[in-house]
Every structure is written in C-alpha cells, then in structure tokens.
Coordinates of C-alpha atoms and ligand atoms in Angstrom, one line a residue:
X1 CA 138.0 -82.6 -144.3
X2 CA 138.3 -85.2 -141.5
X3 CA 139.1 -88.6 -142.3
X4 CA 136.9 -91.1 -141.5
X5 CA 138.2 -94.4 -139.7
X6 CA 137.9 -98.2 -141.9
X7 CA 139.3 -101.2 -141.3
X8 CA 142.0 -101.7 -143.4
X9 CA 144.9 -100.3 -145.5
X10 CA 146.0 -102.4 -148.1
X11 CA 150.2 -101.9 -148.1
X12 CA 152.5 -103.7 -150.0
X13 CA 150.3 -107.2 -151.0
X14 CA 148.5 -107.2 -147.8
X15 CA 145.8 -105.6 -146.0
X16 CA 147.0 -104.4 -142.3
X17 CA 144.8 -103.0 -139.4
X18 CA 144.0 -99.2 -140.2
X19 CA 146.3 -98.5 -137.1
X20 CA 149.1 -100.1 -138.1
X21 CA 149.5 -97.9 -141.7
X22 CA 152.4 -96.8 -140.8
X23 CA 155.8 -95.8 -141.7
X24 CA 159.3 -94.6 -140.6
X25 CA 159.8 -90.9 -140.0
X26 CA 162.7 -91.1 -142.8
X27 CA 160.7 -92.1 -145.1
X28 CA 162.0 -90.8 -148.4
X29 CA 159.1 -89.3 -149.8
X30 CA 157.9 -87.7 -146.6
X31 CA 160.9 -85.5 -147.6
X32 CA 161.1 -84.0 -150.9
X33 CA 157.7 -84.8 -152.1
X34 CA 158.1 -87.7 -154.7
X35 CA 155.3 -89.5 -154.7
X36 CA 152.2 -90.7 -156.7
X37 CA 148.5 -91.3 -156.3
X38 CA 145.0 -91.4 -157.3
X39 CA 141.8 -90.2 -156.0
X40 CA 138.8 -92.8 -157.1
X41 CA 135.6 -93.4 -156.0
X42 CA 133.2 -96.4 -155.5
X43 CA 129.5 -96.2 -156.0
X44 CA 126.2 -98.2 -154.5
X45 CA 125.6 -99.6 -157.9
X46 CA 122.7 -102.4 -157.8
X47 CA 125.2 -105.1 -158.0
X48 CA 126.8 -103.8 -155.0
X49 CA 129.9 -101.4 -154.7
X50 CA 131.1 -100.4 -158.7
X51 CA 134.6 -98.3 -158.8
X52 CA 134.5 -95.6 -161.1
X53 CA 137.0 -96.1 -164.1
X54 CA 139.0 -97.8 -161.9
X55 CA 141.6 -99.2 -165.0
X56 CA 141.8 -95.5 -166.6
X57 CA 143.0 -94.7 -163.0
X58 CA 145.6 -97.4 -162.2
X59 CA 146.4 -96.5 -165.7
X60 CA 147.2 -92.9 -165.2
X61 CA 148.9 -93.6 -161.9
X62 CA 151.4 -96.0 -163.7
X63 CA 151.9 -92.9 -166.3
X64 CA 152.9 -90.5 -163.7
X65 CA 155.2 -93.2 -161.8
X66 CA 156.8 -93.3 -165.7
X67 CA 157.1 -89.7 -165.5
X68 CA 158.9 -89.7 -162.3
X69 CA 161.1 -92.9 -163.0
X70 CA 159.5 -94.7 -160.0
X71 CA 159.2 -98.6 -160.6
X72 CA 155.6 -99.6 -159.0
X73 CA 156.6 -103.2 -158.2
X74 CA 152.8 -104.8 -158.9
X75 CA 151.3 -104.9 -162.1
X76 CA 148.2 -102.9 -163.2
X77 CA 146.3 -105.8 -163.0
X78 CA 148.1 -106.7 -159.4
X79 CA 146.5 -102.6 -158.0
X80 CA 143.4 -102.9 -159.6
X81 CA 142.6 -106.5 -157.6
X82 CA 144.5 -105.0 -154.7
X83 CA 142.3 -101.7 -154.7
X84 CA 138.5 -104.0 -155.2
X85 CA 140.2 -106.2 -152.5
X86 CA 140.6 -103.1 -150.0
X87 CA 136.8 -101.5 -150.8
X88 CA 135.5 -105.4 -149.6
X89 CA 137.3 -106.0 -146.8
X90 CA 136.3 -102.8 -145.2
X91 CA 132.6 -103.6 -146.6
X92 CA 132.1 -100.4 -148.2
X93 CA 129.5 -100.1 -151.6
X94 CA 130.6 -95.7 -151.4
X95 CA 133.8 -94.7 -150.6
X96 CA 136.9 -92.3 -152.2
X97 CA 139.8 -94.3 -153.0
X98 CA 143.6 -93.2 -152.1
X99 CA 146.4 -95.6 -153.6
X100 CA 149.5 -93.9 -153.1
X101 CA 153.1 -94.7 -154.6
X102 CA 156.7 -93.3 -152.6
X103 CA 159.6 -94.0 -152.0
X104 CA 160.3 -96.0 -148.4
X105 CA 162.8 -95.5 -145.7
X106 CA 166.3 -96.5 -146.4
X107 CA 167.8 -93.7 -148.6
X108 CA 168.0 -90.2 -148.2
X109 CA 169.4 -87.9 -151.1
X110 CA 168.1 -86.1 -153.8
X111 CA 168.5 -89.3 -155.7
X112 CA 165.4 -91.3 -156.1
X113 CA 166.5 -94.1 -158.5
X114 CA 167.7 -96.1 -155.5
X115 CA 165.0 -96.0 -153.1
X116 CA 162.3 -98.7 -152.6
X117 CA 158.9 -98.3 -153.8
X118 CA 156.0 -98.5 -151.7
X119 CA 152.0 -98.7 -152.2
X120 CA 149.5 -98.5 -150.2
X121 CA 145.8 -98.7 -150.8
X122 CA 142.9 -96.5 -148.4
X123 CA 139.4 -96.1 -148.2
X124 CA 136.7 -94.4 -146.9
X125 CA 133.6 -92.9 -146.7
X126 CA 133.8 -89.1 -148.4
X127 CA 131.1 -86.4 -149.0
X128 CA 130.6 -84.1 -151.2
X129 CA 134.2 -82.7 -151.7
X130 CA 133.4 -79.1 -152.0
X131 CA 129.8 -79.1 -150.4
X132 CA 126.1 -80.3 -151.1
X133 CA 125.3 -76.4 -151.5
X134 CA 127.9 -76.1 -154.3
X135 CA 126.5 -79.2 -156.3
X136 CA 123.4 -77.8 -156.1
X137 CA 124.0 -74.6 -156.0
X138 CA 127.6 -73.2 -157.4
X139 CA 130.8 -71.8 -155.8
X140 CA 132.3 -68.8 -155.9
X141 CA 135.8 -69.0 -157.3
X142 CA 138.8 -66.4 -157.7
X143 CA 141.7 -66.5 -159.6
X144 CA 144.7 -67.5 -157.3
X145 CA 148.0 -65.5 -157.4
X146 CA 149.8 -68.8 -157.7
X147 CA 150.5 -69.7 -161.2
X148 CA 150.2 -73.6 -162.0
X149 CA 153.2 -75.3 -162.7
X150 CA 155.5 -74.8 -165.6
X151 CA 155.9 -78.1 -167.7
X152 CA 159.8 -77.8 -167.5
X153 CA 159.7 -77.5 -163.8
X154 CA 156.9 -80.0 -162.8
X155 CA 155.0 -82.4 -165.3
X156 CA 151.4 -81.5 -165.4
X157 CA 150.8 -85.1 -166.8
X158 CA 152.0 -86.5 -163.7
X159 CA 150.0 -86.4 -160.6
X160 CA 152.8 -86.1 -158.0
X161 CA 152.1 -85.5 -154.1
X162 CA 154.8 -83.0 -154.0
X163 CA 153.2 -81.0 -156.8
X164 CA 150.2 -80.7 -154.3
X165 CA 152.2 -78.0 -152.8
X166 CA 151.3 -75.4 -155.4
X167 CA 147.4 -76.8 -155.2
X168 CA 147.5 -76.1 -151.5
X169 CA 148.5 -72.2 -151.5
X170 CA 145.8 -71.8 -154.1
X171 CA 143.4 -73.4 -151.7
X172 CA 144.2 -71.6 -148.5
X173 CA 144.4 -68.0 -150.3
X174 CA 141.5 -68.7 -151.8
X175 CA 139.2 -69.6 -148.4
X176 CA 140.9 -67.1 -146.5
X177 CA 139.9 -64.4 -149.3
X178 CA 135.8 -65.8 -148.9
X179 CA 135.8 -68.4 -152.0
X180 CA 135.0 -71.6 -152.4
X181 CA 137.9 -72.9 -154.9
X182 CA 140.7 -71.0 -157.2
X183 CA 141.6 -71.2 -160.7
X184 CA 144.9 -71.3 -161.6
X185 CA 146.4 -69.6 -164.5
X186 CA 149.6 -71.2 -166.6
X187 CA 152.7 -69.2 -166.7
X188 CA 151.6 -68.3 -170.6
X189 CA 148.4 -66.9 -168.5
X190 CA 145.9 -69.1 -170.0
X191 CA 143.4 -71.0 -167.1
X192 CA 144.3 -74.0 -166.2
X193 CA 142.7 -75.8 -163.7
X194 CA 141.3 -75.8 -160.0
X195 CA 143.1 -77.0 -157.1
X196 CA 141.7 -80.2 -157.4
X197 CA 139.7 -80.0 -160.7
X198 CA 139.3 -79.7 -164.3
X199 CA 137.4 -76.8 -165.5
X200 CA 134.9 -76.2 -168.4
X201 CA 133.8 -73.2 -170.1
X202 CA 130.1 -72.9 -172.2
X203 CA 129.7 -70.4 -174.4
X204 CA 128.3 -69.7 -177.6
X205 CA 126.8 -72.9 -177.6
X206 CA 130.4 -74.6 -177.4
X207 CA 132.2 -76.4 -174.3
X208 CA 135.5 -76.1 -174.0
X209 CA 138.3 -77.2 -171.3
X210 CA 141.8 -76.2 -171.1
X211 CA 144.5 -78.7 -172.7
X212 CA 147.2 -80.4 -170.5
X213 CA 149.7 -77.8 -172.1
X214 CA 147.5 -75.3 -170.2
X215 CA 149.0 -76.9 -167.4
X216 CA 146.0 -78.4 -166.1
X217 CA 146.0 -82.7 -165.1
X218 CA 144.2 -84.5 -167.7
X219 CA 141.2 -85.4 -165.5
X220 CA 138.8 -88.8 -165.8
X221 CA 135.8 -87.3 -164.6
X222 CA 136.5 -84.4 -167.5
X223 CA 136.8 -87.5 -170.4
X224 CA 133.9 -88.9 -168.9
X225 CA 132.1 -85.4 -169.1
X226 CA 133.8 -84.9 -172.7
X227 CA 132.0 -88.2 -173.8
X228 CA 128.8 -87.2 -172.1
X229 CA 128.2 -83.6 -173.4
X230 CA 129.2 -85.2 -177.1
X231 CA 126.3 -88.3 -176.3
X232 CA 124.5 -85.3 -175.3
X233 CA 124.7 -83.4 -178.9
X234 CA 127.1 -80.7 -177.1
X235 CA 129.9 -79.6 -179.4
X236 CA 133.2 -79.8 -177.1
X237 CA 137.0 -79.1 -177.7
X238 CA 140.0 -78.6 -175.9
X239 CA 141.1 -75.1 -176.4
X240 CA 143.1 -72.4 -174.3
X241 CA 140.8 -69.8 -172.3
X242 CA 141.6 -66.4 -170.6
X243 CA 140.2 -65.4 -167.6
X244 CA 137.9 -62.9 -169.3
X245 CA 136.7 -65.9 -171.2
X246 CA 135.2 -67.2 -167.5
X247 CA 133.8 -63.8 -166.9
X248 CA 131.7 -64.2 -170.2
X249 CA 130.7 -67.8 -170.3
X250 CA 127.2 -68.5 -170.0
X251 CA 127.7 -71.5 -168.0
X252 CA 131.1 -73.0 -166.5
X253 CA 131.8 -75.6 -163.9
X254 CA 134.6 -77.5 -162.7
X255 CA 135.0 -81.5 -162.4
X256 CA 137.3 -84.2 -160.7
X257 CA 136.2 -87.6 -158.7
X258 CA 136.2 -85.9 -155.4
X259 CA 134.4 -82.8 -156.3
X260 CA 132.0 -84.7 -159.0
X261 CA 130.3 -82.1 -161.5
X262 CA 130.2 -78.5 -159.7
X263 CA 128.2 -75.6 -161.2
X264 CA 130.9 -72.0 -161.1
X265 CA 128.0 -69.1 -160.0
X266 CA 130.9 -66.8 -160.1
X267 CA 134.6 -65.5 -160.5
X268 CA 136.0 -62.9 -159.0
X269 CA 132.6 -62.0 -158.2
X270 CA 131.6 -61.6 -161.6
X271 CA 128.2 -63.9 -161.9
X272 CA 128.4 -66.8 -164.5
X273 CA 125.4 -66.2 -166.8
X274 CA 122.6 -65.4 -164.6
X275 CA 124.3 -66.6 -161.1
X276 CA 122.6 -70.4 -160.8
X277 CA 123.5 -73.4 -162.3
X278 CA 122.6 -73.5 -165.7
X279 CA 120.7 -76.0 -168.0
X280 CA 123.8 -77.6 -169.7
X281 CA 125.7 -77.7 -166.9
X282 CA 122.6 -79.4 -165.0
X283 CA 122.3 -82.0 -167.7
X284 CA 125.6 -83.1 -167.4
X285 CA 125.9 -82.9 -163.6
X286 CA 122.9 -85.3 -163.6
X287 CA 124.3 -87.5 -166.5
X288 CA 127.4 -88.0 -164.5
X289 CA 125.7 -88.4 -161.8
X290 CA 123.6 -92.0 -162.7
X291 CA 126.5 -93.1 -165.0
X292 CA 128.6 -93.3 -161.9
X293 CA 126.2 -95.6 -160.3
X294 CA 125.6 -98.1 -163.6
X295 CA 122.3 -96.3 -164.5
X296 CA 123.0 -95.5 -167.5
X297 CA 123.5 -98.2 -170.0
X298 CA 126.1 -96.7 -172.6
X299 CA 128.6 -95.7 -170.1
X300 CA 127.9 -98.8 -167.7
X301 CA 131.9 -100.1 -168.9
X302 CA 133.0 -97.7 -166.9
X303 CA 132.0 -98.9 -163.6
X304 CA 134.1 -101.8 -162.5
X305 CA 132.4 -104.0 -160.0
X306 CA 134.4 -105.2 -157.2
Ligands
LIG1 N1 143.2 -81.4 -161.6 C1 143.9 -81.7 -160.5 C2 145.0 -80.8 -160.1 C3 143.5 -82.8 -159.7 O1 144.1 -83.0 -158.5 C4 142.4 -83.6 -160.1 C5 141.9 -84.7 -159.2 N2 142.6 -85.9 -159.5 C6 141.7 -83.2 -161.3 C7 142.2 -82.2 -162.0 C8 140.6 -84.1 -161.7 O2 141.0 -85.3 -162.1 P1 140.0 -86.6 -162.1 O3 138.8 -86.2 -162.8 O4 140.8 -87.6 -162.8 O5 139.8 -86.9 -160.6

C-alpha cells in the first residue's frame, strides 16, 4: 500500500522534514534485520486526535527491544510524548503510527551489542488495511506453506522487523494463490496467527485465540477484543486450534491495529458458518469500532489524547 506524504519524522529527539528521514546505506539494521517497532493508530475522537493504547504499545515495543538486547536510549514516557508530539505537528486527528528501533551506521558484524540505537517516529494517513469490502464483508484466507517461527529460533514475543520476513512469504503466496490473507501454522502445527494479525475462532458458543506459544504476537487490538467479548457476556480463552477447527467454526475473524476487526468468510475455500459475517463477530467489530474513537465510556482509558 502506498505511503502517503506528512510533514514530519520525528528521529532521535527531534522532528526533521519528511525528506530528510534518512539514513546511511550501512546502516546496521538495514542488514541482518534487527530491528523493532510498532504499528498504532490515532483516531478523530471529539477531543481531537486520541491514540489507541498508545502506553500498552510503547510498552510492548520496550519488551521486544529487551528480547533483543537493544538499549532504546529514551524512556517510555520520552516515546510516548515524542509519538503525540509527531501526530500534532503533522496536524493529523487519523493516522497509523510507525516508531521504529535499529541499530545505526557505524558497526557492521553479527554483533549487535555495540551498535547505536536509533528511533524514529512516522505518521500518516492509512485505510482500511486489508479493504473496506473485507470489514464489511470477510476475506478469503488459506493456510500458508510457511510455518511461523519456532520460539528457539525467533521470539514470537518480540516484534522484530527481520522476523517480517517470514510474514511477507505468507503474504505474497497467499495473493498470488487469489486470497486475501494466510494463516500461519506453528511448527507443532497448531494455527497461529495471520501475517499481520491475531486470529479468533467461535464455536460452540466459545471464543478462542491461539496463545503466544502457538507462535502468534500477543496482539493489543486482540486484549482489547478479549475485554470486549467478556463485557459483552462472551466466554473467551486462549487455547491451541487446528486448522480443521477454522473449517468448523461458526464465526472467526482476525484482528491487529492496521487491519482493525476483520470477519474470515472462508479458508481454504471452506465457508465459515454460512459465508458472511456473523452476529458475534459484528458485535465486536462494531464495539471496537466506537471504543477506538472514545465512544464508549468503559473502555475510554484506552485512548490517549495527544
Ligand atoms: N500478529 C502479527 C504478526 C502482527 O504483526 C500484528 C500487528 N502488530 C498483530 C498480530 C496484531 O497486533 P496488534 O493488535 O497489537 O496490532
């Protein structure tokens, strides 16, 4: 998806012209793929622009530099000033949200412990990430024949940029097969995840996701839908599925802050329940849907004004 042109890029403590993000061709990271970041997004709220969970994702971004052994050099409080400071200056109230820690230009080696680290801070405005039709509608999705990662070769806690790799294969296989979006299976063969997204299940009046051993990133926008389908009387666990588990659900749909709450109308072109979205999945897609924008009172800490 093209990117659409702001203003400014906040790197390092300050906010530079959009054209002048840049950085040396040996840059570190630009190499062998160590590297962490977030994907938010910032809502028209009517107090202006409100950032989705914005602390739960500087949070989970200082987890995965921990994972990685990369020292962020600003504090949490530091990135989540730094990332309201970037959505104002470039005068935005809806916009996805890109901070992104790696390792600078100086070093080169397999070695990362003595490399500087680098942030940097974009935004801009960004649709629907897999379609208005597949809001409202569904996507088709297909198991990939890429495996997600095993824990002992990459961290599924962590969400790394070289990692992406894997997500990437799935996503190009998938489209050039006629689908929408993959699902990944773990090594074990237990579903996972999307490329990009969590992924829920509903069946026998139960909703359940896959757990981090699974393999799969443990997503915001699937704790935010956790806490919504419980608010909404919906029992809901973590639990390992199998593919035939998607084939039977009665309703499943996947979730992440680009993608928001996507109904699945089928895999591997076996229809989910009767093909269209159903009414559990709609409930939820709509709940999430006003809490992101402060509409909904219980859930209005989560959106963090900037
Ligand atoms: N899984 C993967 C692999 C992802 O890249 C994402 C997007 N960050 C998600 C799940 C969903 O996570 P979140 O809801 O925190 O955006």
């Amino acid at each position: 998806m093209p990117i659409t042109k702001t203003d400014y890029i906040w790197m390092d403590g300050e906010l530079v012209n959009w054209d002048d993000a840049n950085v040396h061709v040996l840059t570190h990271s630009l190499h062998y793929g160590c590297g962490v970041f977030e994907g938010i997004r910032a809502y028209a709220t009517d107090q202006g622009a409100g950032v989705f969970r914005l602390t739960d994702h500087v949070n989970r971004l200082f987890d995965s530099a921990k994972i990685f052994m990369m020292e962020i050099p600003f504090s949490r409080a530091q990135l989540v000033d730094a990332v309201k400071q970037t959505v104002k200056a470039n005068n935005l109230t809806e916009c996805y949200i890109r901070p992104l820690v790696y390792l600078g230009y100086g070093e080169m080696g397999l070695l990362t412990l003595n490399s500087e680290v680098k942030v940097s801070i974009a935004v801009w405005p960004w649709g629907a990430y897999l379609g208005e039709e597949g809001l409202e509608k569904g996507v088709r999705v297909k198991i990939s024949s890429w495996q997600r990662h095993d824990p002992n070769a990459m961290p599924p806690a962590a969400k790394g940029t070289g990692m992406y790799i894997n997500s990437s294969m799935a996503k190009a296989e998938a489209l050039k097969c006629g689908y929408d979006e993959a699902v990944l299976l773990s090594p074990q063969g237990y579903v996972s995840e999307c490329t990009g997204e969590n992924i829920f299940v509903f069946r026998n009046d139960r909703l359940v996701t896959p757990p981090v051993s699974a393999g799969a990133l443990q997503g915001i926008t699937q704790a935010s839908v956790m806490a919504i389908a419980r608010d909404l009387g919906v029992e809901v666990e973590w639990a390992n599925l199998l593919r035939s588990d998607l084939y039977l659900a009665d309703e499943a749909f996947l979730c992440g802050t680009a993608a928001e709450v996507v109904p699945i109308g089928s895999v591997d072109d076996r229809q989910v329940g009767d093909g269209t979205p159903g009414p559990v999945t709609r409930k939820i897609q709509e709940t999430y849907k006003a809490a992101v924008r402060g509409h909904v009172d219980r859930y209005r800490p989560w959106v963090e004004h900037v």
